[in-house]
PDB file of C-alpha atoms in Angstrom:
ATOM      1  CA  UNK A   1    -127.311  -1.439  39.860  1.00  0.00           C
ATOM      2  CA  UNK A   2    -126.904   1.912  39.351  1.00  0.00           C
ATOM      3  CA  UNK A   3    -124.254   2.461  36.598  1.00  0.00           C
ATOM      4  CA  UNK A   4    -121.790   5.474  36.525  1.00  0.00           C
ATOM      5  CA  UNK A   5    -123.165   8.603  34.908  1.00  0.00           C
ATOM      6  CA  UNK A   6    -122.207   9.901  31.727  1.00  0.00           C
ATOM      7  CA  UNK A   7    -120.048  12.815  33.473  1.00  0.00           C
ATOM      8  CA  UNK A   8    -117.750  10.610  34.775  1.00  0.00           C
ATOM      9  CA  UNK A   9    -117.056   9.044  32.001  1.00  0.00           C
ATOM     10  CA  UNK A  10    -115.898  11.922  30.398  1.00  0.00           C
ATOM     11  CA  UNK A  11    -114.374  13.697  33.500  1.00  0.00           C
ATOM     12  CA  UNK A  12    -110.386  15.412  33.246  1.00  0.00           C
ATOM     13  CA  UNK A  13    -108.313  15.994  35.594  1.00  0.00           C
ATOM     14  CA  UNK A  14    -106.961  13.287  37.846  1.00  0.00           C
ATOM     15  CA  UNK A  15    -103.553  13.133  40.448  1.00  0.00           C
ATOM     16  CA  UNK A  16    -100.784  10.829  38.796  1.00  0.00           C
ATOM     17  CA  UNK A  17     -99.573  11.695  35.565  1.00  0.00           C
ATOM     18  CA  UNK A  18     -97.944   8.338  34.519  1.00  0.00           C
ATOM     19  CA  UNK A  19     -98.273   4.761  35.816  1.00  0.00           C
ATOM     20  CA  UNK A  20     -95.926   2.114  36.742  1.00  0.00           C
ATOM     21  CA  UNK A  21     -97.235  -0.791  34.530  1.00  0.00           C
ATOM     22  CA  UNK A  22     -98.809  -0.751  30.926  1.00  0.00           C
ATOM     23  CA  UNK A  23    -102.598  -0.684  29.945  1.00  0.00           C
ATOM     24  CA  UNK A  24    -104.541  -4.248  30.992  1.00  0.00           C
ATOM     25  CA  UNK A  25    -107.783  -4.836  29.993  1.00  0.00           C
ATOM     26  CA  UNK A  26    -109.118  -5.712  33.527  1.00  0.00           C
ATOM     27  CA  UNK A  27    -111.621  -8.157  32.655  1.00  0.00           C
ATOM     28  CA  UNK A  28    -109.472 -10.487  30.556  1.00  0.00           C
ATOM     29  CA  UNK A  29    -107.526 -10.964  33.605  1.00  0.00           C
ATOM     30  CA  UNK A  30    -109.627 -12.984  36.018  1.00  0.00           C
ATOM     31  CA  UNK A  31    -107.521 -12.440  39.384  1.00  0.00           C
ATOM     32  CA  UNK A  32    -107.014  -8.534  38.753  1.00  0.00           C
ATOM     33  CA  UNK A  33    -110.649  -8.325  38.012  1.00  0.00           C
ATOM     34  CA  UNK A  34    -111.570 -10.350  40.852  1.00  0.00           C
ATOM     35  CA  UNK A  35    -109.336  -8.194  43.874  1.00  0.00           C
ATOM     36  CA  UNK A  36    -111.030  -5.167  42.070  1.00  0.00           C
ATOM     37  CA  UNK A  37    -114.337  -6.074  42.230  1.00  0.00           C
ATOM     38  CA  UNK A  38    -113.789  -7.596  45.507  1.00  0.00           C
ATOM     39  CA  UNK A  39    -112.371  -4.054  47.022  1.00  0.00           C
ATOM     40  CA  UNK A  40    -114.841  -1.757  44.634  1.00  0.00           C
ATOM     41  CA  UNK A  41    -117.958  -3.799  43.895  1.00  0.00           C
ATOM     42  CA  UNK A  42    -119.478  -2.282  40.837  1.00  0.00           C
ATOM     43  CA  UNK A  43    -116.696  -0.618  38.837  1.00  0.00           C
ATOM     44  CA  UNK A  44    -117.091  -0.777  35.297  1.00  0.00           C
ATOM     45  CA  UNK A  45    -114.402  -0.723  32.392  1.00  0.00           C
ATOM     46  CA  UNK A  46    -114.039   0.508  28.701  1.00  0.00           C
ATOM     47  CA  UNK A  47    -111.113   0.544  26.485  1.00  0.00           C
ATOM     48  CA  UNK A  48    -110.753   2.232  22.781  1.00  0.00           C
ATOM     49  CA  UNK A  49    -108.492   2.820  20.325  1.00  0.00           C
ATOM     50  CA  UNK A  50    -107.432   6.306  19.418  1.00  0.00           C
ATOM     51  CA  UNK A  51    -106.932   7.481  15.548  1.00  0.00           C
ATOM     52  CA  UNK A  52    -103.235   7.774  15.736  1.00  0.00           C
ATOM     53  CA  UNK A  53    -103.381   3.909  16.570  1.00  0.00           C
ATOM     54  CA  UNK A  54    -103.377   4.853  20.589  1.00  0.00           C
ATOM     55  CA  UNK A  55    -105.303   2.755  23.059  1.00  0.00           C
ATOM     56  CA  UNK A  56    -107.522   4.366  26.124  1.00  0.00           C
ATOM     57  CA  UNK A  57    -108.770   2.307  29.269  1.00  0.00           C
ATOM     58  CA  UNK A  58    -111.619   4.083  31.435  1.00  0.00           C
ATOM     59  CA  UNK A  59    -112.859   2.927  35.014  1.00  0.00           C
ATOM     60  CA  UNK A  60    -115.657   4.256  36.612  1.00  0.00           C
ATOM     61  CA  UNK A  61    -117.670   3.373  39.583  1.00  0.00           C
ATOM     62  CA  UNK A  62    -121.367   4.374  41.072  1.00  0.00           C
ATOM     63  CA  UNK A  63    -119.442   6.778  43.911  1.00  0.00           C
ATOM     64  CA  UNK A  64    -118.149   9.129  41.186  1.00  0.00           C
ATOM     65  CA  UNK A  65    -114.722   7.469  41.041  1.00  0.00           C
ATOM     66  CA  UNK A  66    -112.965   7.028  37.983  1.00  0.00           C
ATOM     67  CA  UNK A  67    -109.900   6.854  36.089  1.00  0.00           C
ATOM     68  CA  UNK A  68    -108.530   7.369  32.292  1.00  0.00           C
ATOM     69  CA  UNK A  69    -105.368   5.809  31.102  1.00  0.00           C
ATOM     70  CA  UNK A  70    -104.158   5.805  27.539  1.00  0.00           C
ATOM     71  CA  UNK A  71    -100.666   5.012  25.969  1.00  0.00           C
ATOM     72  CA  UNK A  72     -99.679   5.571  22.022  1.00  0.00           C
ATOM     73  CA  UNK A  73     -97.918   2.010  22.110  1.00  0.00           C
ATOM     74  CA  UNK A  74     -98.721  -1.089  23.939  1.00  0.00           C
ATOM     75  CA  UNK A  75     -95.978  -0.907  25.879  1.00  0.00           C
ATOM     76  CA  UNK A  76     -95.763   2.370  26.757  1.00  0.00           C
ATOM     77  CA  UNK A  77     -96.668   3.491  30.342  1.00  0.00           C
ATOM     78  CA  UNK A  78     -99.469   5.280  30.448  1.00  0.00           C
ATOM     79  CA  UNK A  79    -100.942   8.721  31.274  1.00  0.00           C
ATOM     80  CA  UNK A  80    -103.518   8.742  34.124  1.00  0.00           C
ATOM     81  CA  UNK A  81    -106.095  10.875  35.026  1.00  0.00           C
ATOM     82  CA  UNK A  82    -108.487  10.261  38.205  1.00  0.00           C
ATOM     83  CA  UNK A  83    -110.551  11.502  40.401  1.00  0.00           C
ATOM     84  CA  UNK A  84    -113.778  10.893  42.830  1.00  0.00           C
ATOM     85  CA  UNK A  85    -113.644   9.689  46.491  1.00  0.00           C
ATOM     86  CA  UNK A  86    -111.585   6.602  45.735  1.00  0.00           C
ATOM     87  CA  UNK A  87    -109.163   6.256  43.241  1.00  0.00           C
ATOM     88  CA  UNK A  88    -109.552   3.137  40.591  1.00  0.00           C
ATOM     89  CA  UNK A  89    -106.284   3.177  38.928  1.00  0.00           C
ATOM     90  CA  UNK A  90    -103.972   3.027  42.348  1.00  0.00           C
ATOM     91  CA  UNK A  91    -106.010  -0.010  43.501  1.00  0.00           C
ATOM     92  CA  UNK A  92    -105.198  -1.555  39.961  1.00  0.00           C
ATOM     93  CA  UNK A  93    -101.864  -0.849  40.576  1.00  0.00           C
ATOM     94  CA  UNK A  94    -101.592  -2.438  43.856  1.00  0.00           C
ATOM     95  CA  UNK A  95    -102.936  -5.452  42.621  1.00  0.00           C
ATOM     96  CA  UNK A  96    -100.625  -5.974  39.827  1.00  0.00           C
ATOM     97  CA  UNK A  97     -97.508  -4.737  42.514  1.00  0.00           C
ATOM     98  CA  UNK A  98     -98.851  -7.480  44.383  1.00  0.00           C
ATOM     99  CA  UNK A  99     -99.006 -10.132  41.788  1.00  0.00           C
ATOM    100  CA  UNK A 100     -95.813  -9.174  40.385  1.00  0.00           C
ATOM    101  CA  UNK A 101     -93.812  -9.093  43.595  1.00  0.00           C
ATOM    102  CA  UNK A 102     -95.788 -12.068  45.076  1.00  0.00           C
ATOM    103  CA  UNK A 103     -96.707 -14.101  42.032  1.00  0.00           C
ATOM    104  CA  UNK A 104    -100.432 -13.944  42.957  1.00  0.00           C
ATOM    105  CA  UNK A 105    -103.181 -11.792  43.864  1.00  0.00           C
ATOM    106  CA  UNK A 106    -104.393 -12.470  47.624  1.00  0.00           C
ATOM    107  CA  UNK A 107    -108.045 -13.208  46.528  1.00  0.00           C
ATOM    108  CA  UNK A 108    -106.027 -16.492  45.338  1.00  0.00           C
ATOM    109  CA  UNK A 109    -105.847 -18.732  47.966  1.00  0.00           C
ATOM    110  CA  UNK A 110    -107.768 -16.115  50.767  1.00  0.00           C
ATOM    111  CA  UNK A 111    -109.351 -17.477  53.870  1.00  0.00           C
ATOM    112  CA  UNK A 112    -112.711 -16.686  53.787  1.00  0.00           C
ATOM    113  CA  UNK A 113    -114.297 -16.566  57.656  1.00  0.00           C
ATOM    114  CA  UNK A 114    -117.663 -15.922  58.125  1.00  0.00           C
ATOM    115  CA  UNK A 115    -118.742 -13.556  61.373  1.00  0.00           C
ATOM    116  CA  UNK A 116    -121.359 -14.165  63.879  1.00  0.00           C
ATOM    117  CA  UNK A 117    -123.497 -11.198  62.261  1.00  0.00           C
ATOM    118  CA  UNK A 118    -122.877 -12.911  58.678  1.00  0.00           C
ATOM    119  CA  UNK A 119    -120.512 -10.571  57.162  1.00  0.00           C
ATOM    120  CA  UNK A 120    -117.883 -12.391  55.191  1.00  0.00           C
ATOM    121  CA  UNK A 121    -114.117 -11.416  56.001  1.00  0.00           C
ATOM    122  CA  UNK A 122    -111.190 -12.698  53.412  1.00  0.00           C
ATOM    123  CA  UNK A 123    -107.490 -12.505  54.291  1.00  0.00           C
ATOM    124  CA  UNK A 124    -104.709 -13.803  52.981  1.00  0.00           C
ATOM    125  CA  UNK A 125    -101.110 -12.650  54.593  1.00  0.00           C
ATOM    126  CA  UNK A 126    -101.250  -8.794  55.490  1.00  0.00           C
ATOM    127  CA  UNK A 127    -103.997  -8.236  53.188  1.00  0.00           C
ATOM    128  CA  UNK A 128    -107.859  -8.289  53.932  1.00  0.00           C
ATOM    129  CA  UNK A 129    -111.481  -7.629  53.290  1.00  0.00           C
ATOM    130  CA  UNK A 130    -114.233  -6.966  55.544  1.00  0.00           C
ATOM    131  CA  UNK A 131    -114.103  -6.047  59.052  1.00  0.00           C
TER     132      UNK A 131
END
């Protein structure tokens, strides 16, 4: 697998100034991580502390999609910058919205179907991944 170029990690700009959810450590949340990995395979995560005590979370994907979110305090809503062909922070926000409103993510209890051409399709309610 090819990892994102260094310039993807340092990209600046973006479209959504403030997130609806506090920062989350995605690799530490199995269901959120699994959902995002299914929707955007190969996404990579990093996190760190600012000198003043704030936290930052970065995501990057080999296709050039990236997001950077930072907040001064753990419960503050982070400022988000993202770019590239897809919006990883929007995918994360959608996953967290489904978790909060539905109590679980669609990957939990998803139905797996294998088509005649060997493709796997996952579905749960109105959510589906694959064909």
